[in-house]
Amino acid sequence: MTAPLDVERWRAEFPALTTRGTDGRTIRLDGPAGSQVPRSVAEAMGGYLLGPNANQGGYFVASRQTECGVADARAAVADLLGTADPDLVVFGPNMTSLTFSLARALGRTWSAGDEVVLTRLDHDANVSPWVTAARDAGATVRRVSLREDGTIDLDELASLVGPRTRLVAFTAASNALGIRTPIDRIVSVARTAGAEVFVDAVHFAPHDAIDVAAWNADYVVASAYKFFGPHAGILWGRRERLESLPVDKVRPSSSSLPDRWMMGTPSGSSWKRLVAI
């Protein structure tokens, strides 16, 4: 027999849930928008800011501690995503910023007549970046409709994906409806046409295991604040693409992975907590 969930014990781990409004205890109903922060997360973030709190690349203890922390965080997230290569894990301020950055880079490889296929199930963070990149490249955006039950029309998807399709972007699970998409079937359609695949796993990550290898995707994104972490975005991509795409970067930034995708100094307090999540 499984022991009953000790609700009060777990509520006590989240300081925000102990606050009281005019009508009594606060009840949070914004789950799809993000999780509340446990005390351990706040303490880990605060501990870093009041401790090492240094940039990487310095020949002093605090800098080296920061580098070790970043490496540990990246290894932990790589394990979360199902990849053995932590260098393919990119951190950013949020999923939207990372997706816009990737979209700009991919858009520079597209040309007039190319096509991008999106779905009407997706959050706008997995729509506007691709629409903008396609517009700038002169490419065409095609949108897959939904059936009456809210699922993606796979027959229409197959009809829209063709030889000029460069990318198929879709969500692994809808943040609005909670519907999970058939990742393997969608990827199969994209691969048949030779298109790349971008999977938004932001809402999927808190509920099931991610396996980028099994998914056979080219790019996968997630957000740590959906699973009790800080506001930090996560991007995984295939090595050959992350190494070759024309990404925006400042000159002092390393050209090696994953630093060539890291714009500016990362939030140390954010990656610090990613180690233990």
PDB file of C-alpha atoms in Angstrom, residues 137-256:
ATOM      1  CA  ALA A 137      13.631  34.726 -44.807  1.00  0.00           C
ATOM      2  CA  GLY A 138      10.670  34.933 -47.197  1.00  0.00           C
ATOM      3  CA  ALA A 139       9.539  31.470 -46.126  1.00  0.00           C
ATOM      4  CA  THR A 140       5.921  30.323 -45.764  1.00  0.00           C
ATOM      5  CA  VAL A 141       4.279  29.306 -42.482  1.00  0.00           C
ATOM      6  CA  ARG A 142       1.677  26.556 -42.513  1.00  0.00           C
ATOM      7  CA  ARG A 143      -0.544  25.805 -39.493  1.00  0.00           C
ATOM      8  CA  VAL A 144      -2.010  22.398 -38.682  1.00  0.00           C
ATOM      9  CA  SER A 145      -5.614  22.472 -37.475  1.00  0.00           C
ATOM     10  CA  LEU A 146      -7.070  20.743 -34.436  1.00  0.00           C
ATOM     11  CA  ARG A 147      -9.823  18.159 -34.336  1.00  0.00           C
ATOM     12  CA  GLU A 148     -12.951  18.720 -32.264  1.00  0.00           C
ATOM     13  CA  ASP A 149     -11.327  16.947 -29.299  1.00  0.00           C
ATOM     14  CA  GLY A 150      -8.373  19.361 -29.355  1.00  0.00           C
ATOM     15  CA  THR A 151      -5.851  16.905 -30.807  1.00  0.00           C
ATOM     16  CA  ILE A 152      -3.670  17.689 -33.809  1.00  0.00           C
ATOM     17  CA  ASP A 153      -5.093  16.649 -37.174  1.00  0.00           C
ATOM     18  CA  LEU A 154      -2.360  14.224 -38.216  1.00  0.00           C
ATOM     19  CA  ASP A 155      -3.820  13.741 -41.697  1.00  0.00           C
ATOM     20  CA  GLU A 156      -3.609  17.471 -42.322  1.00  0.00           C
ATOM     21  CA  LEU A 157      -0.092  17.487 -40.903  1.00  0.00           C
ATOM     22  CA  ALA A 158       0.967  14.860 -43.435  1.00  0.00           C
ATOM     23  CA  SER A 159      -0.578  16.904 -46.247  1.00  0.00           C
ATOM     24  CA  LEU A 160       1.194  20.121 -45.205  1.00  0.00           C
ATOM     25  CA  VAL A 161       4.687  18.670 -44.745  1.00  0.00           C
ATOM     26  CA  GLY A 162       6.491  18.430 -48.067  1.00  0.00           C
ATOM     27  CA  PRO A 163       9.855  18.701 -49.828  1.00  0.00           C
ATOM     28  CA  ARG A 164      10.179  22.433 -49.029  1.00  0.00           C
ATOM     29  CA  THR A 165       9.460  21.995 -45.313  1.00  0.00           C
ATOM     30  CA  ARG A 166      12.506  23.024 -43.321  1.00  0.00           C
ATOM     31  CA  LEU A 167      11.113  22.735 -39.819  1.00  0.00           C
ATOM     32  CA  VAL A 168       8.197  21.156 -37.961  1.00  0.00           C
ATOM     33  CA  ALA A 169       7.663  22.726 -34.513  1.00  0.00           C
ATOM     34  CA  PHE A 170       5.134  21.394 -32.015  1.00  0.00           C
ATOM     35  CA  THR A 171       4.441  20.982 -28.332  1.00  0.00           C
ATOM     36  CA  ALA A 172       4.885  17.714 -26.459  1.00  0.00           C
ATOM     37  CA  ALA A 173       1.968  18.660 -24.201  1.00  0.00           C
ATOM     38  CA  SER A 174      -0.413  21.605 -24.357  1.00  0.00           C
ATOM     39  CA  ASN A 175      -0.245  24.078 -21.492  1.00  0.00           C
ATOM     40  CA  ALA A 176      -3.864  25.054 -22.193  1.00  0.00           C
ATOM     41  CA  LEU A 177      -5.597  21.708 -22.711  1.00  0.00           C
ATOM     42  CA  GLY A 178      -3.129  19.250 -21.192  1.00  0.00           C
ATOM     43  CA  ILE A 179      -3.220  17.185 -24.379  1.00  0.00           C
ATOM     44  CA  ARG A 180      -0.112  15.143 -25.139  1.00  0.00           C
ATOM     45  CA  THR A 181       0.925  14.901 -28.756  1.00  0.00           C
ATOM     46  CA  PRO A 182       2.069  11.698 -30.533  1.00  0.00           C
ATOM     47  CA  ILE A 183       5.711  12.727 -30.774  1.00  0.00           C
ATOM     48  CA  ASP A 184       6.873   9.640 -32.654  1.00  0.00           C
ATOM     49  CA  ARG A 185       4.227  10.003 -35.382  1.00  0.00           C
ATOM     50  CA  ILE A 186       4.851  13.708 -35.889  1.00  0.00           C
ATOM     51  CA  VAL A 187       8.618  13.212 -36.027  1.00  0.00           C
ATOM     52  CA  SER A 188       8.153  10.382 -38.533  1.00  0.00           C
ATOM     53  CA  VAL A 189       6.197  12.681 -40.868  1.00  0.00           C
ATOM     54  CA  ALA A 190       8.871  15.371 -40.580  1.00  0.00           C
ATOM     55  CA  ARG A 191      11.736  12.943 -41.167  1.00  0.00           C
ATOM     56  CA  THR A 192      10.085  11.517 -44.274  1.00  0.00           C
ATOM     57  CA  ALA A 193      10.244  15.010 -45.775  1.00  0.00           C
ATOM     58  CA  GLY A 194      13.779  15.658 -44.508  1.00  0.00           C
ATOM     59  CA  ALA A 195      12.628  18.430 -42.155  1.00  0.00           C
ATOM     60  CA  GLU A 196      14.112  19.326 -38.787  1.00  0.00           C
ATOM     61  CA  VAL A 197      12.067  18.923 -35.611  1.00  0.00           C
ATOM     62  CA  PHE A 198      11.643  21.326 -32.692  1.00  0.00           C
ATOM     63  CA  VAL A 199       9.789  20.062 -29.607  1.00  0.00           C
ATOM     64  CA  ASP A 200       8.448  22.372 -26.913  1.00  0.00           C
ATOM     65  CA  ALA A 201       8.627  20.272 -23.738  1.00  0.00           C
ATOM     66  CA  VAL A 202       7.908  23.130 -21.326  1.00  0.00           C
ATOM     67  CA  HIS A 203       4.592  21.737 -20.106  1.00  0.00           C
ATOM     68  CA  PHE A 204       5.635  18.105 -20.609  1.00  0.00           C
ATOM     69  CA  ALA A 205       8.730  18.188 -18.373  1.00  0.00           C
ATOM     70  CA  PRO A 206       6.948  18.345 -14.995  1.00  0.00           C
ATOM     71  CA  HIS A 207       4.833  15.289 -15.775  1.00  0.00           C
ATOM     72  CA  ASP A 208       6.934  12.706 -17.610  1.00  0.00           C
ATOM     73  CA  ALA A 209      10.493  11.774 -18.538  1.00  0.00           C
ATOM     74  CA  ILE A 210      12.120  13.473 -21.513  1.00  0.00           C
ATOM     75  CA  ASP A 211      14.314  11.361 -23.787  1.00  0.00           C
ATOM     76  CA  VAL A 212      15.754  13.458 -26.597  1.00  0.00           C
ATOM     77  CA  ALA A 213      17.387  10.421 -28.175  1.00  0.00           C
ATOM     78  CA  ALA A 214      14.174   8.390 -28.258  1.00  0.00           C
ATOM     79  CA  TRP A 215      12.225  11.377 -29.527  1.00  0.00           C
ATOM     80  CA  ASN A 216      14.668  11.750 -32.437  1.00  0.00           C
ATOM     81  CA  ALA A 217      14.236  15.516 -32.288  1.00  0.00           C
ATOM     82  CA  ASP A 218      16.753  18.129 -33.413  1.00  0.00           C
ATOM     83  CA  TYR A 219      15.916  20.671 -30.716  1.00  0.00           C
ATOM     84  CA  VAL A 220      14.058  20.421 -27.397  1.00  0.00           C
ATOM     85  CA  VAL A 221      13.262  23.217 -24.953  1.00  0.00           C
ATOM     86  CA  ALA A 222      12.026  23.292 -21.354  1.00  0.00           C
ATOM     87  CA  SER A 223      11.656  25.757 -18.490  1.00  0.00           C
ATOM     88  CA  ALA A 224      12.965  25.089 -14.975  1.00  0.00           C
ATOM     89  CA  TYR A 225      10.283  27.196 -13.307  1.00  0.00           C
ATOM     90  CA  LYS A 226       7.700  24.647 -14.425  1.00  0.00           C
ATOM     91  CA  PHE A 227       9.229  22.038 -12.115  1.00  0.00           C
ATOM     92  CA  PHE A 228       9.984  24.044  -8.943  1.00  0.00           C
ATOM     93  CA  GLY A 229      13.160  25.654 -10.262  1.00  0.00           C
ATOM     94  CA  PRO A 230      14.160  29.255 -10.955  1.00  0.00           C
ATOM     95  CA  HIS A 231      13.117  31.244 -14.009  1.00  0.00           C
ATOM     96  CA  ALA A 232      15.602  29.720 -16.426  1.00  0.00           C
ATOM     97  CA  GLY A 233      15.163  28.342 -19.926  1.00  0.00           C
ATOM     98  CA  ILE A 234      16.776  25.163 -21.248  1.00  0.00           C
ATOM     99  CA  LEU A 235      17.653  24.346 -24.860  1.00  0.00           C
ATOM    100  CA  TRP A 236      19.051  21.066 -26.138  1.00  0.00           C
ATOM    101  CA  GLY A 237      20.145  20.630 -29.743  1.00  0.00           C
ATOM    102  CA  ARG A 238      22.087  18.248 -31.940  1.00  0.00           C
ATOM    103  CA  ARG A 239      25.801  18.937 -31.770  1.00  0.00           C
ATOM    104  CA  GLU A 240      26.314  19.399 -35.499  1.00  0.00           C
ATOM    105  CA  ARG A 241      23.566  22.034 -35.637  1.00  0.00           C
ATOM    106  CA  LEU A 242      24.539  23.932 -32.495  1.00  0.00           C
ATOM    107  CA  GLU A 243      28.115  24.063 -33.750  1.00  0.00           C
ATOM    108  CA  SER A 244      27.322  25.227 -37.276  1.00  0.00           C
ATOM    109  CA  LEU A 245      24.304  27.547 -37.053  1.00  0.00           C
ATOM    110  CA  PRO A 246      25.065  31.293 -37.392  1.00  0.00           C
ATOM    111  CA  VAL A 247      24.162  32.342 -33.852  1.00  0.00           C
ATOM    112  CA  ASP A 248      24.336  35.901 -32.506  1.00  0.00           C
ATOM    113  CA  LYS A 249      27.182  36.278 -30.015  1.00  0.00           C
ATOM    114  CA  VAL A 250      29.648  38.822 -28.698  1.00  0.00           C
ATOM    115  CA  ARG A 251      33.283  38.473 -29.779  1.00  0.00           C
ATOM    116  CA  PRO A 252      34.715  37.556 -26.341  1.00  0.00           C
ATOM    117  CA  SER A 253      32.236  34.704 -26.040  1.00  0.00           C
ATOM    118  CA  SER A 254      33.707  31.287 -26.762  1.00  0.00           C
ATOM    119  CA  SER A 255      32.902  29.649 -30.081  1.00  0.00           C
ATOM    120  CA  SER A 256      32.724  26.231 -28.447  1.00  0.00           C
TER     121      SER A 256
END
